[in-house]
Short mmCIF file of C-alpha atoms in Angstrom, two decimals:
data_model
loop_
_atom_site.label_atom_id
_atom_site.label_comp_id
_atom_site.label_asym_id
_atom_site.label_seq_id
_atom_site.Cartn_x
_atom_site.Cartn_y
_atom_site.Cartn_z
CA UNK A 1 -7.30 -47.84 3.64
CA UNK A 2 -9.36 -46.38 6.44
CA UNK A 3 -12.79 -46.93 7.34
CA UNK A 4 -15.32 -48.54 10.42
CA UNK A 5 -14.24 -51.43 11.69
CA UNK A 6 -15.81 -54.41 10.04
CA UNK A 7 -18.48 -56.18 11.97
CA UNK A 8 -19.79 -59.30 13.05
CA UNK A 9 -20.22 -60.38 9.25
CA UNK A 10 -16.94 -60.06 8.74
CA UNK A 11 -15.59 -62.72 11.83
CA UNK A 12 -12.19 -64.30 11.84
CA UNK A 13 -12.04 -67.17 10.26
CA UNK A 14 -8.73 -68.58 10.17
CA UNK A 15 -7.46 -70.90 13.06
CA UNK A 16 -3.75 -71.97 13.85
CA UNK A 17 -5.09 -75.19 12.14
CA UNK A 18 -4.76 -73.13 9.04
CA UNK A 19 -0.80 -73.32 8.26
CA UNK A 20 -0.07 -73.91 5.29
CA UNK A 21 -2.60 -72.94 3.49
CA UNK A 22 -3.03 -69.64 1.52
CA UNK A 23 -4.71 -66.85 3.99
CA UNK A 24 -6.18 -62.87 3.59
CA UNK A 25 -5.95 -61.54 6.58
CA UNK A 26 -6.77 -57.94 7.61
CA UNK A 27 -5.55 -55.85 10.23
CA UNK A 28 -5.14 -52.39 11.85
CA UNK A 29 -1.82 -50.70 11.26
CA UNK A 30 -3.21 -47.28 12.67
CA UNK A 31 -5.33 -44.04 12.71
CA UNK A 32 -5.92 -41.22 10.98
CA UNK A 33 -8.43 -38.68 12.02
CA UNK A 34 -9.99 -40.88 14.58
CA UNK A 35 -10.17 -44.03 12.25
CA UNK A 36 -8.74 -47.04 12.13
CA UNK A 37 -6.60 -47.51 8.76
CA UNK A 38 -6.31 -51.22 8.01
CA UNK A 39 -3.51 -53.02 5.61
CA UNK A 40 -4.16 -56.53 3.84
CA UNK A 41 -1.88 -59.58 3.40
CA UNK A 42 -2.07 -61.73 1.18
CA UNK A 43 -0.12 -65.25 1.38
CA UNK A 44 0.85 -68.44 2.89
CA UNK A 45 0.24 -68.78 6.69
CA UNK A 46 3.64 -70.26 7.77
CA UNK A 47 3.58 -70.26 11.58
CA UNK A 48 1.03 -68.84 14.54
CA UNK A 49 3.01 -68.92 17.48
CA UNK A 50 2.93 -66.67 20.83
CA UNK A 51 0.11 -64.19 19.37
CA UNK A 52 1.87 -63.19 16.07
CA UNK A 53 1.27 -64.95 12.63
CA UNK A 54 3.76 -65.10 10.15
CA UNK A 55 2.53 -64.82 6.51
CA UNK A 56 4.94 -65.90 3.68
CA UNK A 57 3.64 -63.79 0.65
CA UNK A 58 4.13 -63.86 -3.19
CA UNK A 59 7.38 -63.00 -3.48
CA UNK A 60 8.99 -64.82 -0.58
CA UNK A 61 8.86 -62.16 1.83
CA UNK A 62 7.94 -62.78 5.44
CA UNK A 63 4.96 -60.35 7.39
CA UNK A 64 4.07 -60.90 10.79
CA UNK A 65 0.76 -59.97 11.97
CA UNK A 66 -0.10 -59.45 15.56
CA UNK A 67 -3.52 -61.09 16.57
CA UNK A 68 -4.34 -58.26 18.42
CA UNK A 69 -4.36 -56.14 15.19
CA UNK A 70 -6.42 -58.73 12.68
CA UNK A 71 -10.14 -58.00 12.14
CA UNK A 72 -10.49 -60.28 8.89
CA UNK A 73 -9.37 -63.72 8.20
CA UNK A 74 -9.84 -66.24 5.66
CA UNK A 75 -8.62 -68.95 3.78
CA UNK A 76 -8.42 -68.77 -0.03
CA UNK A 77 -7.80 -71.08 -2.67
CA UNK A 78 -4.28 -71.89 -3.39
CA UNK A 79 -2.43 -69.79 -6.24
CA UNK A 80 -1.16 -71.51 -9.26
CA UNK A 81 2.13 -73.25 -9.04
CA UNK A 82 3.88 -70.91 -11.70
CA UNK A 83 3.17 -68.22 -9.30
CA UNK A 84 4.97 -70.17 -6.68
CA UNK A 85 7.92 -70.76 -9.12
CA UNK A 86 8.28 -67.52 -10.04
CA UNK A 87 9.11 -66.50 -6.23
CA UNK A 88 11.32 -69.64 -5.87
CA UNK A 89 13.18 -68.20 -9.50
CA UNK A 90 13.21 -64.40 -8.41
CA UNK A 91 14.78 -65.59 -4.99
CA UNK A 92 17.57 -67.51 -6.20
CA UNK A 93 18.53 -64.78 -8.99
CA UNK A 94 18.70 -62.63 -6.12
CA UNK A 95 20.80 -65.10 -4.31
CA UNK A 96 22.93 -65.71 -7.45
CA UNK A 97 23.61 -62.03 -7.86
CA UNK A 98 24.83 -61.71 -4.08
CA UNK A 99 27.82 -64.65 -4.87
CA UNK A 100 28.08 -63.44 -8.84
CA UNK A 101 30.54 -65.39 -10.92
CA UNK A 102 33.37 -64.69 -12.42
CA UNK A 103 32.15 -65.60 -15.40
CA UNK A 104 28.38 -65.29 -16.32
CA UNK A 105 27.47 -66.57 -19.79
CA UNK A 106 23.41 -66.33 -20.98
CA UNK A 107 21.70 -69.38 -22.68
CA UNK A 108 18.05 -68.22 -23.05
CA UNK A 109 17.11 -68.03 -19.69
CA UNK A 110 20.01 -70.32 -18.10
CA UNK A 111 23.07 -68.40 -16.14
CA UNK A 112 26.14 -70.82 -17.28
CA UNK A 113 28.60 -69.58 -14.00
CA UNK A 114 32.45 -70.25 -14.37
CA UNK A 115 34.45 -69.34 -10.92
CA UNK A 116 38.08 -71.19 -11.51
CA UNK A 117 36.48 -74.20 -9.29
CA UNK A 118 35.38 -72.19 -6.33
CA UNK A 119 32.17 -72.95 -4.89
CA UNK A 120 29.46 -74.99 -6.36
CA UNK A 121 27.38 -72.00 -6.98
CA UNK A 122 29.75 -70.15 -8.71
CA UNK A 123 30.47 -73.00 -10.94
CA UNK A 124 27.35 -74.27 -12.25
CA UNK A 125 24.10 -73.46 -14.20
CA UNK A 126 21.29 -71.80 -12.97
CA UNK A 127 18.16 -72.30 -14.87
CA UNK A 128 15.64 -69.42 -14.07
CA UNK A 129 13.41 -70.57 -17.16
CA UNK A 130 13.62 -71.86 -20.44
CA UNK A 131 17.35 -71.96 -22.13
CA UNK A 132 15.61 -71.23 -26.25
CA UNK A 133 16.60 -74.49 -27.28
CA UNK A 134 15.36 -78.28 -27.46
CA UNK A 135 16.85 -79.86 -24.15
CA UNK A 136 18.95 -82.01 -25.48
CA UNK A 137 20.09 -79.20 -27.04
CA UNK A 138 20.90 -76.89 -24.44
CA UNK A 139 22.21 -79.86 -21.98
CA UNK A 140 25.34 -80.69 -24.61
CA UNK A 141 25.61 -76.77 -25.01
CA UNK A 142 26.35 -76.55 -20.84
CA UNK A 143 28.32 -80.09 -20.99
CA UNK A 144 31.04 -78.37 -23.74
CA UNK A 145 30.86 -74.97 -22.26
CA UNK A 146 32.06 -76.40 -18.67
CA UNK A 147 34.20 -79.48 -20.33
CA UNK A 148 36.41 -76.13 -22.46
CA UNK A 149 36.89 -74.59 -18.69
CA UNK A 150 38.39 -77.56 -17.27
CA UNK A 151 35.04 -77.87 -15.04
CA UNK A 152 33.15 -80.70 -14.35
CA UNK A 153 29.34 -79.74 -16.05
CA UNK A 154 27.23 -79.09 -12.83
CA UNK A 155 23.41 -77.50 -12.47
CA UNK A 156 21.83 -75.71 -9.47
CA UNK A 157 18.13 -77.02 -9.69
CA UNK A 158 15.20 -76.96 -7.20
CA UNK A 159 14.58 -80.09 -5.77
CA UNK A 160 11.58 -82.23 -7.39
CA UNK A 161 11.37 -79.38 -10.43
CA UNK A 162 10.98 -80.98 -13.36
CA UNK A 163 14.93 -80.16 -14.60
CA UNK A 164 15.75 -82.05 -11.20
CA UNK A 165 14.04 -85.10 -12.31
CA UNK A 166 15.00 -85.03 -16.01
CA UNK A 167 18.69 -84.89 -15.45
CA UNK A 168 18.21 -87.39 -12.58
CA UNK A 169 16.85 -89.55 -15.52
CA UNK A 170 19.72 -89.07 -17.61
CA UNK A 171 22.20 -89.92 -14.99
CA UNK A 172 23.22 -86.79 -13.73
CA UNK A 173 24.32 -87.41 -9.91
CA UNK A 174 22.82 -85.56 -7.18
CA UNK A 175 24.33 -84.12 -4.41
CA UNK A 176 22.49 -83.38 -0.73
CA UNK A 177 20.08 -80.71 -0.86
CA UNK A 178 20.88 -77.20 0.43
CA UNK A 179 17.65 -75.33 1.92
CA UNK A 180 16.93 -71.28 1.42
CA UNK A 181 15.47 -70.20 4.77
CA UNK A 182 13.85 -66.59 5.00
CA UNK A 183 12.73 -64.68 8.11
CA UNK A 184 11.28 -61.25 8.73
CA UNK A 185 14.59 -59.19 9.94
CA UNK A 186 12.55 -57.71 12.82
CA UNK A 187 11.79 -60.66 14.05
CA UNK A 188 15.36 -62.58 14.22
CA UNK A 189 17.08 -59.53 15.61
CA UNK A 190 14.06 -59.70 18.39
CA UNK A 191 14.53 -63.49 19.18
CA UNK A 192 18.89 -62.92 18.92
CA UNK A 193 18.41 -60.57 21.63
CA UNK A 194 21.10 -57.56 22.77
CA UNK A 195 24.84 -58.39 21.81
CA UNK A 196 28.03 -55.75 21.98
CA UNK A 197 27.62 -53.78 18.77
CA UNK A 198 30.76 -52.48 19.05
CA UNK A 199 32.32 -55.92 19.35
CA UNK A 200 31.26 -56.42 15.62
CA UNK A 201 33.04 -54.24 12.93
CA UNK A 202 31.22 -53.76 9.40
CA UNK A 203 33.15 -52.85 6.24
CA UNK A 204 32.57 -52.38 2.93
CA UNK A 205 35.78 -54.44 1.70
CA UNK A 206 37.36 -57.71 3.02
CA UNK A 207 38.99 -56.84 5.93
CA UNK A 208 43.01 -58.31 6.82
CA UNK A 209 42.82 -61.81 8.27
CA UNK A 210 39.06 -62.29 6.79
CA UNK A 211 39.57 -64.78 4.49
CA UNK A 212 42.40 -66.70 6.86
CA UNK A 213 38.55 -67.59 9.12
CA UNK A 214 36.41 -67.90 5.82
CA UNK A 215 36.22 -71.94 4.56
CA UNK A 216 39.03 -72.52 7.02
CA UNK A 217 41.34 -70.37 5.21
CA UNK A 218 40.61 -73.10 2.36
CA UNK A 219 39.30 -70.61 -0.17
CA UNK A 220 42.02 -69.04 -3.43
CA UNK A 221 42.34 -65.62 -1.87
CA UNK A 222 42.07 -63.37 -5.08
CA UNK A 223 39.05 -65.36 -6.62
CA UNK A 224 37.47 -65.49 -3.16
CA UNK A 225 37.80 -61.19 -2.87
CA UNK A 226 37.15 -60.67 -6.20
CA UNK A 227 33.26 -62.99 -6.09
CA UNK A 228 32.49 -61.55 -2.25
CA UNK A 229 33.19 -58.32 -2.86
CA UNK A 230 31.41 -57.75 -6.20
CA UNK A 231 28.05 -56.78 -5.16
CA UNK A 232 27.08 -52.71 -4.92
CA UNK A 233 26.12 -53.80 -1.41
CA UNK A 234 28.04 -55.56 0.40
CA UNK A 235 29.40 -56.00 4.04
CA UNK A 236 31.43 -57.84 5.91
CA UNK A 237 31.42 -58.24 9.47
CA UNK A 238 34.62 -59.26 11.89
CA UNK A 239 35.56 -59.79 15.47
CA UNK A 240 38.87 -59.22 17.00
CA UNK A 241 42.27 -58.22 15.07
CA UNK A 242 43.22 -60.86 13.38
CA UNK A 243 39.25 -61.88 13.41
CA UNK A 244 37.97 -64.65 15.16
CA UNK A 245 34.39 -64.75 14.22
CA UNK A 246 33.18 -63.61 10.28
CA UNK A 247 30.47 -63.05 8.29
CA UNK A 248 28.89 -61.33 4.97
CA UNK A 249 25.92 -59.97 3.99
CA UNK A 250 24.63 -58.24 0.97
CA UNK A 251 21.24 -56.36 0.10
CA UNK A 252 18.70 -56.09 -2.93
CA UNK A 253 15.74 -54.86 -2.60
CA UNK A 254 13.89 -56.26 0.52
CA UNK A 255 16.17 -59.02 0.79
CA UNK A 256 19.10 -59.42 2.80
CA UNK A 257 21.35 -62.50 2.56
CA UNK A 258 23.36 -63.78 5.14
CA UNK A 259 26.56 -65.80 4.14
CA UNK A 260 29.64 -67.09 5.45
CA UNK A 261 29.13 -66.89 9.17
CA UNK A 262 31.83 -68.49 11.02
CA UNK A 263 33.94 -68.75 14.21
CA UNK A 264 37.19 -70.36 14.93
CA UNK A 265 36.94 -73.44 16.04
CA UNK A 266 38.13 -73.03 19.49
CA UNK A 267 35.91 -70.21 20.43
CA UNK A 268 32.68 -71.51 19.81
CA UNK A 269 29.81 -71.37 21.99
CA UNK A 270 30.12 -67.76 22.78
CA UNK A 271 27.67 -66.01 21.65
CA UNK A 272 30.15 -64.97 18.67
CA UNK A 273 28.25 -65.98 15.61
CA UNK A 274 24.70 -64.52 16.79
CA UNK A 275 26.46 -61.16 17.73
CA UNK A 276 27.91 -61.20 13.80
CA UNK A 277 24.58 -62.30 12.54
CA UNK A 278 22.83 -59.18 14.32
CA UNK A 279 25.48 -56.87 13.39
CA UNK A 280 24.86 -57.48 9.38
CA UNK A 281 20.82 -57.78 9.88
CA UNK A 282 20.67 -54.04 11.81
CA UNK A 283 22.97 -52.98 8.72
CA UNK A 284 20.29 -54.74 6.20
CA UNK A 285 17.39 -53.28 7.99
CA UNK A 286 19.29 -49.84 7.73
CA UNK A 287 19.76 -50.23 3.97
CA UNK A 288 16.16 -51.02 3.45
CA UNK A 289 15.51 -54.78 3.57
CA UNK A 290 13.26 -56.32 5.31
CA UNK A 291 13.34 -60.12 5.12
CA UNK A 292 16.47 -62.33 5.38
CA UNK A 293 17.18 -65.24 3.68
CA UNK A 294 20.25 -67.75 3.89
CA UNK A 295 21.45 -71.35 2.58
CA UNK A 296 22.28 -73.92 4.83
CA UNK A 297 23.12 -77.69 3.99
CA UNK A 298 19.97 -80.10 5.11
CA UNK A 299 22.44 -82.03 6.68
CA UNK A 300 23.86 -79.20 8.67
CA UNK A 301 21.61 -80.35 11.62
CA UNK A 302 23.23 -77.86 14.07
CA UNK A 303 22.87 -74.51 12.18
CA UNK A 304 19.06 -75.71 11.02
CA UNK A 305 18.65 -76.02 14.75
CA UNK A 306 19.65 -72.38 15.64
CA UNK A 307 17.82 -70.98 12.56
CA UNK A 308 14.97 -72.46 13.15
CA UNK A 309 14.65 -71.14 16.97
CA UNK A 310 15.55 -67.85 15.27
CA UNK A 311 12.51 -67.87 13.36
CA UNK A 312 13.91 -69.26 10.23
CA UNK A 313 11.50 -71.28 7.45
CA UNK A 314 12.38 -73.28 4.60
CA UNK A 315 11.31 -71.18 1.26
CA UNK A 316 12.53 -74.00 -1.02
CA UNK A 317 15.49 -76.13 -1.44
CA UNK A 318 18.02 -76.55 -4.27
CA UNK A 319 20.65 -79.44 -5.25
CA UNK A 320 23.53 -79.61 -7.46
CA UNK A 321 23.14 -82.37 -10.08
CA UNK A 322 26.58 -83.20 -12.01
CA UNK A 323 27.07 -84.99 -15.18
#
């Protein structure tokens, strides 16, 4: 929109005091024929730190907003929780569909995910809503589907949602819980700095020696190719021939997701793993996404750490829960 700028009526009233809560903020983005055009956001205020503000909108995605640029600010009510579910539920589709299955089986609105044992995510239901039957129901449907599989019945809930606490009622053992973090891709690649580009080679397939760094070299190598390599876009990153240093990402949309980032043991501490990470974020940024998101075990203290100075928040946080 363009217009006058707005005046003294129309003061700034949100403080760093404010984060947290749900903001409208206005700012300049430009000009255009001598006046100012101005863009809205609409959102959570997540952090307000060395003149930007970071605002976490409806559907996860991460804006910054220069202070320089905002004219209006204010804080407005909350929105309803099922609008805040829905971003937690379109998020971790989009996740799901970046590691698919091998095996992807509808019950309602469940995903019942079969992978020959490999990964927890690939091997275990992910509710996005309601399954069309009574719970009970739907529970001994998943129970027999994984039990004819040779799989141990497993879910992939959000922490505290009510599935979490119902199966945790019935028994069902949780596991520790894994975060989602998401960051605006301009800003990571800002705070990683300049690596060697051409240190980093992308490719659209699995390159020789990949999967020998992946899990430790732990992971069954035609399952492993067949799940990584299954979304329309898809890279994967490598140092050195045989690689030292991996990672993956894949795009949808405005998201990029960042998985599998690893260096050999012995060369550590090198910079390696932030050179990767850039690598894949210029190529997401390139193929039209804007904020990044990855999963990292709350326990994982050291990679939380790094994140975290990288600009990385917690969206929400999912568990396995296993009969």
């Amino acid at each position: 929109m363009t217009g006058n700028r707005p005046g003294a009526a129309d003061a700034l009233r949100v403080t760093p005091d404010d984060i947290g809560k749900r903001v409208s903020l206005r700012r300049v983005i430009g000009t255009e024929e001598g006046r100012p055009v101005y863009s809205d956001v609409l959102g959570e205020l997540v952090s307000w730190a060395g003149g930007v503000l970071v605002v976490r909108r409806r559907d996860g995605s991460l804006v910054e907003v220069p202070e320089s640029t905002l004219v209006v600010g204010k804080v407005v009510p909350a929105p309803p929780p099922r609008r805040r579910e829905a971003a937690t539920r379109e998020l971790e589709a989009i996740a799901a569909r970046a590691w698919p299955a091998l095996e992807t089986e509808p019950l309602g609105e469940w995903w019942l995910r079969a992978s020959q044992g490999f990964t927890g995510r690939g091997n275990s239901v992910l509710p996005l809503g309601d399954p069309g039957l009574p719970l009970d129901e739907a529970v001994d449907r998943v129970v027999a589907w994984y039990r004819a599989r040779d799989l141990r019945p497993r879910f992939q809930v959000v922490v505290d949602s009510p599935l979490d606490q119902e199966l945790a009622a019935r028994g069902w053992v949780g596991e520790a819980p894994v975060l989602v973090l998401t960051a605006p891709v301009r800003a990571v690649l800002g705070a990683l700095g300049a690596s060697d580009p051409a240190a980093v080679r992308l490719s659209t397939r699995i390159p020789d020696g990949w999967l020998d760094v992946f899990r430790g070299g732990s992971a069954p190598a035609e399952v492993a190719a067949a799940i990584l390599g299954a979304p329309p876009l898809v890279r994967f990153a490598s140092v050195g021939e045989p690689p030292y240093a991996i990672g993956r990402a894949v795009v949808e949309g405005r998201w990029v997701g960042i998985f599998g980032v690893e260096v050999r043991p012995e060369l550590r501490r090198r910079g390696l793993a932030r050179a990767v990470l850039r690598a894949l974020l210029e190529w997401g940024e390139q193929a039209g996404a804007d904020t990044a998101y990855l999963q990292v075990e709350e326990s994982n203290e050291p990679a939380l750490a790094l994140y975290a100075a990288l600009g990385f928040l917690t969206h929400h946080a999912y568990r396995y829960r296993l009969a």
